[in-house]
mmCIF file of C-alpha atoms and ligand atoms in Angstrom:
data_model
loop_
_atom_site.group_PDB
_atom_site.id
_atom_site.type_symbol
_atom_site.label_atom_id
_atom_site.label_comp_id
_atom_site.label_asym_id
_atom_site.label_seq_id
_atom_site.Cartn_x
_atom_site.Cartn_y
_atom_site.Cartn_z
ATOM 1 C CA MET A 1 103.864 -1.553 193.107
ATOM 2 C CA GLU A 2 102.495 1.395 195.320
ATOM 3 C CA GLN A 3 99.782 3.103 194.075
ATOM 4 C CA LYS A 4 101.036 6.350 194.432
ATOM 5 C CA ILE A 5 104.468 5.804 192.272
ATOM 6 C CA LYS A 6 102.469 3.952 189.680
ATOM 7 C CA ASP A 7 100.136 7.317 190.045
ATOM 8 C CA LEU A 8 103.049 9.969 189.942
ATOM 9 C CA LYS A 9 104.668 7.229 186.825
ATOM 10 C CA LEU A 10 101.200 8.161 184.750
ATOM 11 C CA LYS A 11 101.618 11.487 185.171
ATOM 12 C CA ALA A 12 104.588 11.965 184.188
ATOM 13 C CA LYS A 13 104.389 10.181 181.314
ATOM 14 C CA GLN A 14 101.356 12.332 180.484
ATOM 15 C CA ILE A 15 103.145 15.587 181.055
ATOM 16 C CA ARG A 16 106.336 14.374 178.800
ATOM 17 C CA LYS A 17 103.624 13.732 176.129
ATOM 18 C CA GLY A 18 101.750 17.438 176.781
ATOM 19 C CA VAL A 19 105.489 18.884 176.805
ATOM 20 C CA LEU A 20 106.473 17.172 173.813
ATOM 21 C CA ASN A 21 103.000 18.446 171.963
ATOM 22 C CA MET A 22 103.970 21.827 173.327
ATOM 23 C CA VAL A 23 107.216 22.079 171.772
ATOM 24 C CA TYR A 24 106.106 20.661 168.516
ATOM 25 C CA VAL A 25 103.389 23.070 167.816
ATOM 26 C CA SER A 26 105.412 26.106 168.768
ATOM 27 C CA LYS A 27 109.167 24.787 167.129
ATOM 28 C CA ALA A 28 110.271 26.403 170.624
ATOM 29 C CA GLY A 29 110.818 24.998 174.067
ATOM 30 C CA HIS A 30 113.892 23.044 175.239
ATOM 31 C CA ILE A 31 112.945 19.530 174.943
ATOM 32 C CA GLY A 32 116.297 17.564 176.154
ATOM 33 C CA GLY A 33 116.745 19.314 179.410
ATOM 34 C CA SER A 34 112.554 19.367 180.040
ATOM 35 C CA LEU A 35 112.739 15.436 179.697
ATOM 36 C CA SER A 36 115.519 14.702 181.840
ATOM 37 C CA SER A 37 113.861 16.973 184.584
ATOM 38 C CA ILE A 38 110.002 15.751 184.188
ATOM 39 C CA ASP A 39 110.487 13.091 186.879
ATOM 40 C CA ILE A 40 111.845 15.715 189.681
ATOM 41 C CA LEU A 41 109.461 17.976 188.601
ATOM 42 C CA THR A 42 106.209 15.415 188.500
ATOM 43 C CA THR A 43 107.296 14.001 192.225
ATOM 44 C CA LEU A 44 107.938 17.816 193.435
ATOM 45 C CA TYR A 45 104.341 19.165 192.034
ATOM 46 C CA TYR A 46 102.326 16.279 192.537
ATOM 47 C CA ASN A 47 103.671 14.889 196.204
ATOM 48 C CA VAL A 48 106.036 17.231 197.852
ATOM 49 C CA LEU A 49 105.124 21.040 198.001
ATOM 50 C CA ASN A 50 102.585 22.427 199.760
ATOM 51 C CA ILE A 51 101.358 24.509 197.348
ATOM 52 C CA ASP A 52 97.470 25.083 196.508
ATOM 53 C CA ALA A 53 96.053 26.671 193.113
ATOM 54 C CA LYS A 54 93.085 28.194 194.825
ATOM 55 C CA ASN A 55 95.740 30.090 197.276
ATOM 56 C CA ILE A 56 98.455 31.362 195.598
ATOM 57 C CA LYS A 57 99.336 33.726 197.580
ATOM 58 C CA ASN A 58 99.398 32.056 200.799
ATOM 59 C CA PRO A 59 102.409 33.579 202.911
ATOM 60 C CA ASP A 60 103.036 29.954 204.217
ATOM 61 C CA ARG A 61 103.294 27.957 200.934
ATOM 62 C CA ASP A 62 106.558 26.227 199.348
ATOM 63 C CA ARG A 63 108.449 27.910 196.974
ATOM 64 C CA PHE A 64 109.766 26.772 193.780
ATOM 65 C CA VAL A 65 112.316 28.500 191.453
ATOM 66 C CA LEU A 66 112.855 26.787 188.206
ATOM 67 C CA SER A 67 116.166 27.608 188.018
ATOM 68 C CA LYS A 68 116.989 26.290 184.624
ATOM 69 C CA GLY A 69 114.375 28.456 183.262
ATOM 70 C CA HIS A 70 114.814 27.331 179.699
ATOM 71 C CA ILE A 71 112.665 24.487 180.246
ATOM 72 C CA ALA A 72 109.705 26.842 180.845
ATOM 73 C CA GLU A 73 107.169 24.653 179.073
ATOM 74 C CA SER A 74 107.475 21.614 181.974
ATOM 75 C CA LEU A 75 106.207 24.403 184.228
ATOM 76 C CA TYR A 76 103.723 25.958 182.533
ATOM 77 C CA TYR A 77 102.435 22.649 181.412
ATOM 78 C CA ILE A 78 102.671 21.101 185.484
ATOM 79 C CA LEU A 79 100.841 24.945 186.599
ATOM 80 C CA GLY A 80 98.052 24.901 184.178
ATOM 81 C CA ASP A 81 97.116 20.514 184.417
ATOM 82 C CA LYS A 82 96.845 21.548 188.572
ATOM 83 C CA GLY A 83 95.074 24.936 187.503
ATOM 84 C CA PHE A 84 96.887 27.951 188.642
ATOM 85 C CA PHE A 85 95.327 28.958 184.879
ATOM 86 C CA ASN A 86 93.280 27.595 182.503
ATOM 87 C CA LYS A 87 94.735 24.862 180.573
ATOM 88 C CA GLU A 88 93.565 25.356 177.304
ATOM 89 C CA LYS A 89 95.812 28.793 177.476
ATOM 90 C CA LEU A 90 99.065 26.173 176.803
ATOM 91 C CA ARG A 91 97.846 26.609 173.238
ATOM 92 C CA THR A 92 99.455 29.992 173.192
ATOM 93 C CA TYR A 93 102.916 29.092 174.436
ATOM 94 C CA SER A 94 105.380 31.006 172.490
ATOM 95 C CA GLN A 95 102.952 32.361 170.615
ATOM 96 C CA TYR A 96 103.101 36.355 169.940
ATOM 97 C CA GLY A 97 101.477 37.721 172.361
ATOM 98 C CA SER A 98 100.875 35.373 174.994
ATOM 99 C CA THR A 99 102.317 35.409 178.861
ATOM 100 C CA LEU A 100 103.586 32.129 178.566
ATOM 101 C CA ILE A 101 106.707 33.283 176.691
ATOM 102 C CA GLY A 102 110.161 30.880 176.619
ATOM 103 C CA HIS A 103 110.940 31.484 179.934
ATOM 104 C CA PRO A 104 109.290 31.384 183.342
ATOM 105 C CA ASN A 105 107.106 34.953 183.607
ATOM 106 C CA SER A 106 105.151 35.820 186.900
ATOM 107 C CA LYS A 107 102.622 37.379 185.185
ATOM 108 C CA ASN A 108 101.301 33.454 185.172
ATOM 109 C CA PRO A 109 99.628 32.437 188.378
ATOM 110 C CA GLY A 110 102.090 30.111 189.841
ATOM 111 C CA VAL A 111 105.284 31.131 188.899
ATOM 112 C CA GLU A 112 107.289 32.606 191.508
ATOM 113 C CA ILE A 113 109.601 34.224 190.255
ATOM 114 C CA ASN A 114 110.969 35.213 186.298
ATOM 115 C CA THR A 115 114.296 32.976 185.854
ATOM 116 C CA GLY A 116 116.124 32.178 182.549
ATOM 117 C CA SER A 117 119.183 33.832 182.876
ATOM 118 C CA LEU A 118 121.014 30.935 184.650
ATOM 119 C CA GLY A 119 123.050 31.295 187.798
ATOM 120 C CA HIS A 120 120.564 33.593 189.621
ATOM 121 C CA GLY A 121 117.241 31.180 190.882
ATOM 122 C CA LEU A 122 119.799 29.891 194.110
ATOM 123 C CA PRO A 123 120.585 33.279 195.240
ATOM 124 C CA VAL A 124 117.115 34.597 194.899
ATOM 125 C CA SER A 125 115.936 31.372 196.877
ATOM 126 C CA VAL A 126 118.466 32.235 199.317
ATOM 127 C CA GLY A 127 116.746 35.290 199.982
ATOM 128 C CA MET A 128 113.297 33.359 199.892
ATOM 129 C CA ALA A 129 114.710 30.878 202.625
ATOM 130 C CA LEU A 130 116.361 33.679 204.728
ATOM 131 C CA ALA A 131 113.027 35.701 204.672
ATOM 132 C CA GLY A 132 110.787 32.770 205.883
ATOM 133 C CA LYS A 133 113.467 32.153 209.107
ATOM 134 C CA ARG A 134 113.248 35.605 209.711
ATOM 135 C CA ASP A 135 109.322 35.429 209.599
ATOM 136 C CA ASN A 136 109.246 32.539 211.659
ATOM 137 C CA LYS A 137 107.510 30.450 208.382
ATOM 138 C CA ASN A 138 107.652 27.022 208.197
ATOM 139 C CA TYR A 139 107.570 26.903 204.265
ATOM 140 C CA ARG A 140 111.154 25.721 202.193
ATOM 141 C CA VAL A 141 111.865 27.018 198.898
ATOM 142 C CA PHE A 142 113.045 24.692 196.356
ATOM 143 C CA THR A 143 115.468 25.290 193.341
ATOM 144 C CA LEU A 144 115.957 23.347 190.530
ATOM 145 C CA MET A 145 119.327 23.489 188.453
ATOM 146 C CA GLY A 146 121.349 22.700 185.500
ATOM 147 C CA ASP A 147 124.675 21.167 185.574
ATOM 148 C CA GLY A 148 125.869 23.531 183.067
ATOM 149 C CA GLU A 149 124.230 25.996 185.211
ATOM 150 C CA GLN A 150 126.858 25.493 187.729
ATOM 151 C CA ALA A 151 129.604 27.101 185.591
ATOM 152 C CA GLU A 152 127.552 30.784 186.822
ATOM 153 C CA GLY A 153 129.823 32.648 189.730
ATOM 154 C CA SER A 154 126.364 33.557 191.391
ATOM 155 C CA VAL A 155 125.409 30.014 192.026
ATOM 156 C CA TRP A 156 128.538 30.072 194.331
ATOM 157 C CA GLU A 157 127.924 32.981 195.895
ATOM 158 C CA GLY A 158 124.227 31.695 196.611
ATOM 159 C CA ALA A 159 125.773 28.292 198.418
ATOM 160 C CA MET A 160 128.256 30.237 200.662
ATOM 161 C CA SER A 161 125.514 32.667 201.904
ATOM 162 C CA ALA A 162 122.875 29.759 202.492
ATOM 163 C CA ALA A 163 125.401 27.780 204.645
ATOM 164 C CA ASN A 164 126.654 30.757 206.068
ATOM 165 C CA TYR A 165 122.730 31.564 206.903
ATOM 166 C CA LYS A 166 122.226 27.941 207.946
ATOM 167 C CA LEU A 167 119.223 27.632 205.719
ATOM 168 C CA ASP A 168 117.800 24.110 206.717
ATOM 169 C CA ASN A 169 114.696 25.583 204.823
ATOM 170 C CA LEU A 170 116.610 25.493 201.502
ATOM 171 C CA VAL A 171 116.943 22.517 198.563
ATOM 172 C CA GLY A 172 119.199 22.855 195.803
ATOM 173 C CA ILE A 173 118.268 20.381 193.129
ATOM 174 C CA ILE A 174 120.468 19.912 190.352
ATOM 175 C CA ASP A 175 119.567 18.260 187.240
ATOM 176 C CA ARG A 176 122.565 16.620 186.186
ATOM 177 C CA ASN A 177 122.292 15.310 183.156
ATOM 178 C CA GLY A 178 125.914 15.514 181.724
ATOM 179 C CA LEU A 179 124.650 17.986 179.015
ATOM 180 C CA GLN A 180 125.019 21.832 178.305
ATOM 181 C CA ILE A 181 124.226 23.622 175.240
ATOM 182 C CA SER A 182 127.494 23.132 173.561
ATOM 183 C CA GLY A 183 128.559 19.566 174.803
ATOM 184 C CA THR A 184 129.202 17.837 177.850
ATOM 185 C CA THR A 185 130.015 19.359 181.117
ATOM 186 C CA GLU A 186 133.086 17.998 181.328
ATOM 187 C CA GLU A 187 134.343 19.369 177.833
ATOM 188 C CA VAL A 188 132.796 23.278 178.923
ATOM 189 C CA MET A 189 133.753 23.005 182.394
ATOM 190 C CA ALA A 190 134.615 20.564 184.335
ATOM 191 C CA LEU A 191 132.474 19.797 187.483
ATOM 192 C CA ASP A 192 133.915 16.806 189.474
ATOM 193 C CA ASN A 193 133.607 16.128 191.928
ATOM 194 C CA LEU A 194 130.562 18.122 192.214
ATOM 195 C CA SER A 195 129.433 16.514 195.641
ATOM 196 C CA ASP A 196 132.532 17.482 197.364
ATOM 197 C CA LYS A 197 132.105 20.816 196.065
ATOM 198 C CA TRP A 198 129.140 21.340 197.582
ATOM 199 C CA SER A 199 129.738 19.609 200.519
ATOM 200 C CA SER A 200 132.873 21.912 200.912
ATOM 201 C CA PHE A 201 130.694 24.506 200.646
ATOM 202 C CA GLY A 202 128.757 23.548 203.819
ATOM 203 C CA TRP A 203 125.266 21.904 202.272
ATOM 204 C CA GLU A 204 124.206 18.343 203.654
ATOM 205 C CA VAL A 205 124.542 16.418 199.475
ATOM 206 C CA VAL A 206 122.647 13.925 198.635
ATOM 207 C CA GLU A 207 122.811 11.691 195.096
ATOM 208 C CA VAL A 208 119.903 10.219 193.619
ATOM 209 C CA ASP A 209 118.572 8.358 190.231
ATOM 210 C CA GLY A 210 116.685 11.856 189.350
ATOM 211 C CA ASN A 211 114.730 9.374 186.954
ATOM 212 C CA ASP A 212 113.510 7.585 189.264
ATOM 213 C CA ILE A 213 110.352 8.679 190.541
ATOM 214 C CA GLU A 214 110.589 6.251 193.776
ATOM 215 C CA LYS A 215 113.889 6.657 195.401
ATOM 216 C CA LEU A 216 112.929 10.858 194.302
ATOM 217 C CA LEU A 217 110.204 10.553 196.881
ATOM 218 C CA THR A 218 112.561 9.274 199.230
ATOM 219 C CA VAL A 219 114.882 11.803 199.257
ATOM 220 C CA LEU A 220 112.183 14.936 198.550
ATOM 221 C CA ASN A 221 110.261 13.803 201.631
ATOM 222 C CA ASN A 222 113.387 13.588 203.847
ATOM 223 C CA ILE A 223 113.954 17.751 204.278
ATOM 224 C CA PRO A 224 116.182 18.945 205.458
ATOM 225 C CA ALA A 225 118.543 15.761 204.847
ATOM 226 C CA LYS A 226 120.458 17.341 207.625
ATOM 227 C CA LYS A 227 119.244 19.745 210.801
ATOM 228 C CA GLY A 228 120.927 23.386 210.738
ATOM 229 C CA LYS A 229 122.092 22.629 206.615
ATOM 230 C CA PRO A 230 120.899 23.660 203.013
ATOM 231 C CA THR A 231 120.580 20.115 201.273
ATOM 232 C CA MET A 232 121.722 19.736 197.902
ATOM 233 C CA ILE A 233 120.388 16.778 195.826
ATOM 234 C CA ILE A 234 122.478 15.873 192.914
ATOM 235 C CA ALA A 235 119.715 14.389 190.526
ATOM 236 C CA ASN A 236 121.509 12.121 188.124
ATOM 237 C CA THR A 237 119.681 11.945 184.871
ATOM 238 C CA ILE A 238 119.468 11.080 181.150
ATOM 239 C CA LYS A 239 119.219 14.474 179.157
ATOM 240 C CA GLY A 240 116.374 13.570 176.445
ATOM 241 C CA LYS A 241 114.882 10.898 178.971
ATOM 242 C CA GLY A 242 112.031 9.212 176.935
ATOM 243 C CA ILE A 243 112.384 9.679 173.498
ATOM 244 C CA SER A 244 115.277 7.093 172.482
ATOM 245 C CA PHE A 245 116.808 9.349 169.605
ATOM 246 C CA MET A 246 117.059 12.540 171.954
ATOM 247 C CA GLU A 247 118.911 10.728 174.977
ATOM 248 C CA ASN A 248 122.425 11.678 175.754
ATOM 249 C CA GLN A 249 122.163 13.337 172.181
ATOM 250 C CA VAL A 250 123.523 17.743 173.180
ATOM 251 C CA LYS A 251 121.658 18.209 169.423
ATOM 252 C CA TRP A 252 118.468 18.290 171.815
ATOM 253 C CA HIS A 253 119.124 20.772 174.063
ATOM 254 C CA HIS A 254 116.832 22.636 171.358
ATOM 255 C CA GLY A 255 115.582 21.085 168.416
ATOM 256 C CA VAL A 256 112.513 21.394 166.082
ATOM 257 C CA LEU A 257 110.568 17.929 165.567
ATOM 258 C CA THR A 258 110.062 16.832 161.861
ATOM 259 C CA LYS A 259 106.556 15.349 161.600
ATOM 260 C CA GLU A 260 108.141 11.849 161.687
ATOM 261 C CA GLN A 261 110.032 12.516 164.239
ATOM 262 C CA TYR A 262 107.356 13.351 166.498
ATOM 263 C CA ASP A 263 105.405 10.543 165.531
ATOM 264 C CA GLN A 264 108.078 8.316 166.274
ATOM 265 C CA ALA A 265 108.073 10.000 169.688
ATOM 266 C CA VAL A 266 104.566 10.096 170.384
ATOM 267 C CA ILE A 267 104.436 6.177 169.919
ATOM 268 C CA GLU A 268 108.016 5.811 172.471
ATOM 269 C CA LEU A 269 105.838 7.797 175.266
ATOM 270 C CA GLU A 270 102.477 6.254 174.784
ATOM 271 C CA GLY A 271 104.437 2.361 175.142
ATOM 272 C CA ALA A 272 106.585 3.594 178.102
ATOM 273 C CA GLU A 273 106.151 0.899 180.668
ATOM 274 C CA ILE A 274 104.986 2.444 184.319
ATOM 275 C CA ASN A 275 104.501 -0.751 185.819
ATOM 276 C CA GLU A 276 108.220 -1.972 186.351
HETATM 277 C C1 LIG B 1 123.595 33.496 181.943
HETATM 278 C C2 LIG B 1 123.196 32.642 180.810
HETATM 279 N N1 LIG B 1 123.942 32.367 180.002
HETATM 280 C C3 LIG B 1 123.421 31.372 178.529
HETATM 281 C C4 LIG B 1 122.387 31.183 178.803
HETATM 282 C C5 LIG B 1 122.060 30.199 177.525
HETATM 283 N N2 LIG B 1 121.793 28.885 177.972
HETATM 284 C C6 LIG B 1 120.494 28.424 178.166
HETATM 285 S S1 LIG B 1 120.472 27.303 178.483
HETATM 286 C C7 LIG B 1 121.929 26.811 178.303
HETATM 287 C C8 LIG B 1 122.830 25.236 178.841
HETATM 288 C C9 LIG B 1 122.518 24.817 180.320
HETATM 289 O O1 LIG B 1 122.650 23.598 180.536
HETATM 290 P P1 LIG B 1 122.031 22.836 181.863
HETATM 291 O O2 LIG B 1 122.363 23.861 182.962
HETATM 292 O O3 LIG B 1 122.886 21.555 181.911
HETATM 293 O O4 LIG B 1 121.005 22.530 181.580
HETATM 294 P P2 LIG B 1 119.919 21.494 180.795
HETATM 295 O O5 LIG B 1 121.308 20.556 180.531
HETATM 296 O O6 LIG B 1 119.596 20.910 182.264
HETATM 297 O O7 LIG B 1 119.478 21.646 179.834
HETATM 298 C C10 LIG B 1 123.081 27.698 178.655
HETATM 299 C C11 LIG B 1 123.930 27.992 178.051
HETATM 300 C C12 LIG B 1 121.128 31.609 179.819
HETATM 301 N N3 LIG B 1 119.814 31.051 179.535
HETATM 302 N N4 LIG B 1 121.663 32.078 180.694
HETATM 303 MG MG1 LIG B 2 122.771 19.908 181.598
#
């Protein structure tokens, strides 16, 4: 296996362990949706995004917007790991007085914008991408949304305007884990055929296994998928990926782990094979 892919898989494993620890200690966070997105976030932050912790306000930097802001713990862990702030600060996650609150907060270096109220990340990203075009900048804007989030009407206003302005510097990613807070997406607000919906709004749509770093690398390093169009990546994932008793379980959208569950989860993450 190519060294780069092996390194990214190892990094994703480290992030899963770090995030599990933050969630266990704080009794906060959204572990299921974190675990489904970590391979996507790892590929973006450790290979794709043109960002630098030493030059965080560089006007030419790529922008990343975590529209599914409830998985803030994953973003914070990565920003701490990459040196945007002292990693020790992660211990304060969700503690009284900390800036590392339950949804992304731009008081923390590296967080582009406050998110958490679902449906707003894409419209704001459209504005960032449009500004980039008008300023003749080469930066890209990446936005990670949930599939349950697709029920928000503002997503579709953003969808329409991005195509209207031909924003091929804008990339949406949907974590298609099939679950939202209270059931499957098909039970709560049916989405299929999601790919056809985005295509008909004028986006170039690419589907990928969102827990396969090798495949994610190929897709995310081929932006725009089509010149003159915004790209939508539908990333098929498993909610709770990596911890067997959480996988595809709606109750682990948010959940507080017992000591026994934590120990079991650590064993499973430690033992995860990264060589295949
Ligand atoms: C506007 C808004 N309504 C409701 C919520 C509460 N909420 C938090 S997460 C969530 C479910 C999101 O599901 P999905 O987008 O599929 O996220 P994932 O499965 O990736 O965790 C909801 C309804 C919210 N954060 N914002
Ligand atoms: Mg979901």
